[in-house]
Amino acid sequence: MHRRFTSFLILVLPMAALLNGCASERPILYNITPQFTVHDPQFAQTMGHLLGPQLVGENTVTTLTNGDQIFPAMLDAIHSAQKTITFETYIYWSGKMGQAFADALAERARAGVKVYALIDWVGGDRIDPKYVKEMTDAGCQVKRYHPFHILLPATWFDLDHRTHRKILVIDGTIGFTGGVGIADDWMGNAQDSKHWRDTHYRIEGPVVSQLQAVFDDNWMQTTGEVLQGNDFFPELHAKGKQWAQVFKSSFTGGSENMQLLFLLSIAAAGSDIRIENAYFVPDELTIRSLTAAAKRGVHVTIIVPGAHIDEKEVRQASRAHWGKLLKAGIEIWEYHPTMFHCKLLIVDDLWVSIGSSNMDNRSFRVNDEANINVLDADFAAEQIREFEADKKRSRQVTYDQWARRPLGEKIGDHFFTAFGWEL
């Protein structure tokens, strides 16, 4: 979330958190004993049957690095649409990109394409109303996810429950997901502090139908309309050799499954775990899982944002947890050139999880999230090259450096941890 909402949320979030807390169950303390690695066929069986849906083969997931690659690919795909466009995002702000996407979606709607856009009410609060009017006038269906109305108490319960998913599906055949929002901050190539570092992914093959189903889930929750038929779920043919699954979580339907996905992946590591995460605020269960992996000889490396971060409080809450990780031999690197917004997990050079989910309590227990998991050595190798390139632009934090940080920082770190900072 961004600072424009801070004063408002200070007033209403305690009420929302209380209401959500009354409605939610106690967090599950998973107990996972490592039994196999990601190379064992049982791992794919477990991820398909225990979490679901099943991994499907014959896909191609293409890596798009930073706005210079991401936005042209997404806009080109939108312009190619012939039947349907389904689009869900957390961030949609005014600016060049906001206008470009509004223009592209409106143009396709005028051409007869059925366009469905779902924009989070909080994340999309900076959208220029003229964009929404342009799209709706052209025939797009544009809905806001969980809008808040002070005079409608029923909306208070959902105030803290946001969709953090980033989904674009074209004609049911081409999909996109990752970490990027629709805002000018993501433009460029992470060349300076004003242009964020992020990764998005273009998806083709049978797994696209799973991504479409994730969009449909929130569209049904919002409108009651069921999107079905060949325009949304056409027969999908082989587009590559990668095995993949799209995994979703939601506050109303198994939000903690996202944490279970990460914990199962960590438990199945035999040699290496690489993590990139924009808002890395691990709870005690995640810390125990990572330190246990390190103690059994797994090399764990984590890249997080440095001084350039849009929410300083999140960085402070994150740093409060680093002591146990660093003592266990886990490497932590801070990315310094600009805001680091990537969300990536690579296990044993084979298993990759990418998408919208951070490693914090908001992603694990509150937000609607969606990740695509890929089981493929070549794809993992490509992500490792991206990871190593990011590490070259980062600085390692040692335990001694962490322990010697100023007293004021230590107090702030623990304050935001105790406060349960989730913004």
XYZ file of C-alpha atoms in Angstrom:
423
model
C 0.000 0.000 0.000
C 1.123 3.553 -0.525
C 1.413 6.598 1.652
C -1.600 8.509 0.373
C -3.746 6.068 2.322
C -1.675 6.080 5.524
C -3.681 8.571 7.585
C -6.961 7.042 6.476
C -5.825 3.527 7.303
C -4.520 4.544 10.727
C -8.138 5.376 11.563
C -9.944 2.438 9.995
C -7.493 -0.465 9.855
C -7.638 -1.239 13.599
C -11.390 -1.696 13.198
C -10.937 -3.781 10.064
C -8.219 -5.874 11.654
C -10.444 -6.529 14.658
C -13.302 -7.610 12.431
C -11.041 -9.791 10.302
C -9.485 -11.277 13.403
C -12.867 -12.209 14.770
C -13.797 -13.887 11.498
C -10.524 -15.735 10.818
C -9.117 -18.862 12.379
C -5.922 -19.191 14.358
C -2.857 -19.505 12.057
C -1.928 -23.092 11.242
C 1.456 -24.159 12.637
C 2.508 -26.553 9.893
C 4.827 -29.410 10.829
C 6.622 -30.599 7.682
C 9.317 -33.270 7.796
C 11.622 -33.305 4.743
C 11.074 -36.624 2.945
C 12.138 -36.000 -0.655
C 13.667 -33.315 -2.855
C 12.156 -31.460 -5.787
C 13.882 -33.965 -8.101
C 11.794 -36.837 -6.710
C 8.574 -37.493 -8.702
C 6.777 -37.577 -5.354
C 7.348 -33.830 -4.999
C 5.279 -33.008 -8.099
C 2.638 -35.481 -6.944
C 2.480 -33.807 -3.550
C 2.228 -30.278 -4.964
C -0.554 -31.382 -7.304
C -2.615 -33.467 -4.892
C -2.035 -31.671 -1.592
C -2.215 -28.125 -2.926
C -3.624 -28.434 -6.434
C -4.239 -27.983 -9.245
C -2.148 -30.655 -10.955
C 1.032 -29.700 -12.769
C 0.442 -29.836 -16.521
C 3.064 -30.197 -19.227
C 3.839 -28.641 -22.605
C 3.998 -24.994 -21.535
C 6.359 -22.113 -22.246
C 6.911 -19.402 -19.641
C 8.891 -16.449 -20.990
C 10.778 -14.119 -18.653
C 10.234 -10.359 -19.076
C 12.707 -8.156 -17.208
C 11.677 -4.643 -16.172
C 9.240 -2.284 -17.833
C 11.091 -1.984 -21.125
C 10.283 -5.647 -21.829
C 7.141 -6.107 -19.745
C 4.820 -3.325 -20.870
C 5.335 -3.690 -24.654
C 4.696 -7.453 -24.397
C 1.485 -6.934 -22.410
C 0.203 -4.150 -24.665
C 1.041 -6.123 -27.831
C -0.924 -9.070 -26.462
C -3.897 -6.838 -25.633
C -3.887 -5.398 -29.162
C -3.869 -8.953 -30.566
C -7.026 -10.014 -28.695
C -9.881 -11.266 -30.850
C -12.440 -12.565 -28.331
C -11.747 -11.892 -24.656
C -9.444 -10.018 -22.283
C -9.493 -10.658 -18.543
C -7.359 -8.355 -16.421
C -6.874 -8.176 -12.641
C -4.434 -5.914 -10.842
C -3.686 -4.443 -7.458
C -1.882 -1.269 -8.602
C -3.384 0.934 -11.324
C -2.200 4.546 -11.146
C -2.441 7.595 -13.371
C 0.383 8.288 -15.801
C 1.720 7.176 -19.158
C 1.193 3.469 -18.473
C -2.239 3.987 -16.966
C -3.297 5.884 -20.085
C -1.671 3.331 -22.420
C -3.538 0.404 -20.867
C -6.837 2.294 -20.789
C -6.417 3.175 -24.479
C -5.519 -0.406 -25.447
C -8.381 -2.008 -23.521
C -10.879 0.537 -24.822
C -9.732 0.062 -28.423
C -10.238 -3.697 -28.204
C -13.669 -3.273 -26.623
C -14.726 -0.993 -29.485
C -13.530 -3.737 -31.865
C -15.970 -6.179 -30.276
C -13.647 -7.937 -27.823
C -15.224 -8.712 -24.448
C -13.056 -6.937 -21.866
C -13.247 -7.589 -18.120
C -11.079 -5.514 -15.746
C -10.925 -5.990 -11.978
C -8.974 -3.293 -10.108
C -8.370 -3.335 -6.376
C -10.093 -0.441 -4.596
C -7.067 0.445 -2.436
C -4.279 -0.255 -4.951
C -6.205 1.530 -7.685
C -7.066 4.651 -5.711
C -4.677 6.742 -7.847
C -6.350 5.869 -11.123
C -7.647 8.873 -13.036
C -11.463 8.528 -13.249
C -11.263 9.475 -16.917
C -9.482 6.150 -17.610
C -12.390 4.231 -16.120
C -14.869 6.328 -18.106
C -12.912 5.788 -21.314
C -12.952 2.034 -20.800
C -16.592 1.756 -19.749
C -17.773 4.062 -22.535
C -15.993 1.734 -24.977
C -17.794 -1.299 -23.574
C -15.291 -2.653 -21.036
C -16.666 -4.071 -17.815
C -14.583 -2.398 -15.087
C -15.139 -3.392 -11.458
C -13.446 -2.381 -8.215
C -12.461 -5.144 -5.811
C -13.892 -4.692 -2.315
C -14.781 -0.987 -2.458
C -15.175 0.661 0.944
C -18.229 2.699 1.910
C -18.220 4.305 5.346
C -22.036 4.102 5.542
C -22.145 0.407 4.562
C -20.880 -1.642 7.534
C -20.809 -4.795 5.389
C -17.857 -3.329 3.476
C -15.863 -2.791 6.680
C -15.171 -6.517 6.967
C -13.395 -6.541 3.599
C -11.351 -3.366 3.970
C -8.145 -5.208 4.836
C -8.817 -7.982 2.310
C -7.269 -6.959 -1.007
C -6.540 -8.667 -4.296
C -2.793 -8.515 -4.840
C -2.953 -10.668 -7.985
C -1.524 -9.540 -11.313
C -3.329 -11.412 -14.083
C -3.821 -10.754 -17.779
C -5.301 -13.414 -20.085
C -5.864 -12.923 -23.812
C -8.443 -15.108 -25.623
C -7.889 -17.785 -22.994
C -4.604 -18.702 -24.713
C -1.924 -16.221 -23.578
C -1.375 -15.252 -19.967
C 0.771 -12.859 -17.971
C 1.566 -12.737 -14.272
C 4.337 -11.546 -11.989
C 4.990 -8.534 -9.810
C 4.254 -5.541 -12.023
C 1.514 -3.003 -11.430
C 0.196 -0.510 -13.946
C 2.206 2.569 -13.010
C 5.093 4.620 -14.366
C 7.349 3.490 -11.491
C 7.819 0.206 -13.379
C 8.849 1.837 -16.664
C 12.420 1.718 -17.941
C 15.123 -0.817 -17.085
C 15.840 -0.212 -13.377
C 18.416 2.315 -14.554
C 17.972 4.702 -11.618
C 16.136 5.137 -8.328
C 12.947 6.263 -10.068
C 12.539 3.085 -12.127
C 11.786 -0.121 -10.236
C 13.371 -3.532 -10.720
C 10.761 -6.238 -11.373
C 10.021 -9.343 -13.409
C 6.870 -10.469 -15.173
C 6.134 -13.606 -17.225
C 4.338 -14.437 -20.468
C 2.665 -17.867 -20.423
C 1.472 -20.146 -23.220
C 0.207 -23.715 -23.097
C -2.366 -25.729 -21.140
C -1.544 -24.010 -17.824
C -3.112 -20.766 -19.090
C -6.544 -22.240 -18.362
C -5.566 -22.429 -14.686
C -4.632 -18.742 -14.725
C -7.967 -17.941 -16.375
C -9.772 -19.860 -13.640
C -8.017 -17.797 -10.962
C -9.277 -14.588 -12.553
C -12.767 -16.063 -12.833
C -12.743 -16.817 -9.117
C -12.547 -13.154 -8.088
C -14.761 -11.991 -10.945
C -17.492 -14.316 -9.676
C -16.915 -13.118 -6.106
C -17.294 -9.511 -7.262
C -20.105 -9.705 -9.817
C -21.714 -13.137 -9.565
C -21.105 -13.548 -13.308
C -19.654 -16.907 -14.394
C -17.288 -16.588 -17.339
C -17.388 -19.820 -19.291
C -17.232 -21.317 -22.757
C -14.731 -21.467 -25.575
C -13.974 -17.747 -25.515
C -12.441 -18.169 -22.058
C -11.452 -21.837 -21.944
C -10.530 -22.947 -25.463
C -8.711 -26.189 -26.156
C -5.046 -25.448 -25.493
C -2.273 -27.153 -27.411
C 1.382 -27.845 -26.645
C 3.540 -24.720 -26.627
C 6.699 -26.034 -24.994
C 8.064 -28.613 -22.588
C 7.709 -27.010 -19.154
C 5.597 -28.500 -16.382
C 3.670 -25.845 -14.490
C 0.730 -25.079 -12.219
C -1.014 -21.857 -11.210
C -1.564 -21.662 -7.469
C -3.935 -19.232 -5.771
C -4.764 -18.243 -2.221
C -7.539 -16.139 -0.763
C -8.590 -14.860 2.640
C -11.997 -16.483 2.160
C -10.688 -19.799 0.879
C -7.389 -21.094 2.194
C -5.165 -18.037 2.380
C -2.527 -19.907 4.369
C -2.035 -22.345 1.503
C 0.425 -19.846 0.028
C 2.646 -20.246 3.070
C 2.249 -24.017 2.786
C 3.476 -23.798 -0.811
C 6.653 -22.050 0.332
C 7.183 -24.347 3.313
C 6.808 -27.506 1.212
C 9.232 -26.093 -1.350
C 11.807 -25.220 1.320
C 11.448 -28.648 2.955
C 12.142 -30.307 -0.411
C 15.430 -28.441 -0.932
C 18.519 -30.603 -1.059
C 21.230 -28.178 -2.154
C 20.134 -24.568 -2.857
C 17.370 -22.102 -2.106
C 17.378 -18.702 -3.778
C 14.786 -16.119 -2.771
C 14.032 -12.653 -4.116
C 11.272 -10.858 -2.265
C 10.114 -7.265 -2.126
C 8.469 -7.481 1.301
C 10.313 -10.186 3.183
C 8.916 -10.226 6.720
C 9.095 -13.908 7.702
C 7.135 -15.224 10.655
C 8.616 -17.684 13.134
C 7.425 -20.704 11.143
C 9.133 -19.485 7.965
C 12.308 -18.650 9.887
C 12.389 -22.137 11.408
C 11.904 -23.705 7.988
C 14.731 -21.693 6.398
C 17.164 -22.199 9.281
C 16.398 -25.933 9.339
C 17.251 -26.090 5.637
C 20.536 -24.278 6.264
C 21.403 -26.652 9.112
C 20.973 -29.683 6.864
C 23.448 -28.186 4.387
C 21.231 -26.257 1.988
C 22.781 -23.018 0.720
C 20.166 -20.288 1.247
C 20.526 -16.875 -0.396
C 17.974 -14.071 -0.089
C 17.844 -10.740 -1.970
C 15.637 -7.978 -0.519
C 15.240 -4.232 -1.127
C 17.842 -1.847 0.245
C 17.394 1.798 1.112
C 15.176 2.378 -1.950
C 11.873 0.922 -0.776
C 8.398 2.380 -1.010
C 7.509 1.377 2.556
C 10.376 2.025 4.989
C 8.427 0.409 7.809
C 8.403 -2.920 5.984
C 12.186 -2.846 5.671
C 12.486 -2.183 9.401
C 10.107 -5.015 10.264
C 12.089 -7.298 7.938
C 15.469 -6.462 9.453
C 14.243 -7.335 12.942
C 14.039 -10.991 11.846
C 17.454 -11.327 10.236
C 19.480 -12.326 13.293
C 18.436 -15.977 13.413
C 18.764 -16.315 9.641
C 22.262 -14.818 9.508
C 23.419 -16.881 12.493
C 22.317 -20.024 10.649
C 24.588 -19.126 7.722
C 21.884 -17.786 5.424
C 23.077 -15.047 3.076
C 21.053 -11.839 2.910
C 21.749 -9.259 0.211
C 20.225 -5.793 -0.159
C 19.542 -4.477 -3.655
C 20.630 -0.848 -3.747
C 20.175 0.803 -7.192
C 16.377 1.185 -6.954
C 13.220 -0.285 -5.483
C 13.396 -4.086 -5.740
C 9.930 -5.556 -6.354
C 10.742 -9.115 -7.515
C 9.074 -12.211 -6.027
C 11.015 -15.365 -6.859
C 11.802 -18.731 -5.272
C 14.246 -21.204 -6.883
C 14.886 -24.601 -5.302
C 17.682 -26.969 -6.351
C 18.023 -25.535 -9.875
C 14.697 -27.116 -10.868
C 11.625 -25.754 -9.041
C 10.597 -22.103 -9.462
C 7.688 -20.189 -7.914
C 6.915 -16.727 -9.300
C 3.995 -14.349 -9.137
C 2.410 -11.885 -6.748
C 3.078 -13.383 -3.320
C 5.489 -11.853 -0.847
C 6.886 -13.740 2.128
C 4.970 -11.906 4.827
C 1.789 -12.333 6.834
C -0.228 -10.157 4.492
C 0.437 -12.448 1.523
C 0.145 -15.579 3.660
C -3.044 -14.698 5.543
C -4.879 -11.688 4.123
C -4.355 -10.951 0.426
C -5.628 -12.796 -2.620
C -2.460 -13.986 -4.362
C -1.530 -16.022 -7.440
C 1.780 -17.719 -8.305
C 2.834 -19.887 -11.201
C 5.116 -22.781 -10.278
C 7.421 -24.211 -12.933
C 9.281 -27.529 -12.737
C 11.949 -27.231 -15.423
C 15.756 -27.119 -15.269
C 16.215 -24.777 -18.235
C 13.703 -22.282 -16.884
C 15.318 -22.482 -13.449
C 18.736 -21.838 -15.007
C 17.370 -18.705 -16.668
C 15.994 -17.472 -13.341
C 19.336 -18.187 -11.659
C 21.071 -15.981 -14.228
C 18.598 -13.196 -13.389
C 19.192 -13.814 -9.689
C 22.965 -13.616 -10.024
C 22.696 -10.413 -12.055
C 20.613 -8.892 -9.260
C 23.093 -10.069 -6.646
C 25.893 -8.237 -8.447
C 23.937 -5.024 -7.843
C 23.409 -5.866 -4.174
C 25.432 -5.694 -0.967
C 25.706 -8.568 1.474
C 24.692 -7.997 5.089
C 26.738 -9.876 7.689
C 25.598 -10.809 11.166
C 28.106 -8.378 12.702
C 26.782 -5.530 10.552
C 23.226 -6.400 11.487
C 24.034 -6.611 15.209
C 25.883 -3.260 15.151
C 23.095 -1.249 13.533
C 22.227 1.915 15.493
C 20.047 1.640 18.579
C 17.375 3.795 16.981
C 17.106 1.350 14.092
C 16.842 -1.594 16.472
C 14.026 0.069 18.372
C 12.227 0.925 15.144
C 12.699 -2.600 13.787
C 11.133 -4.187 16.839
C 8.393 -1.576 17.070
C 7.089 -2.334 13.614
C 7.403 -6.065 14.243
C 5.439 -5.780 17.483
C 2.873 -3.586 15.722
C 2.423 -6.342 13.150
C 3.115 -3.968 10.260
C 1.414 -5.196 7.083
C 1.120 -2.141 4.869
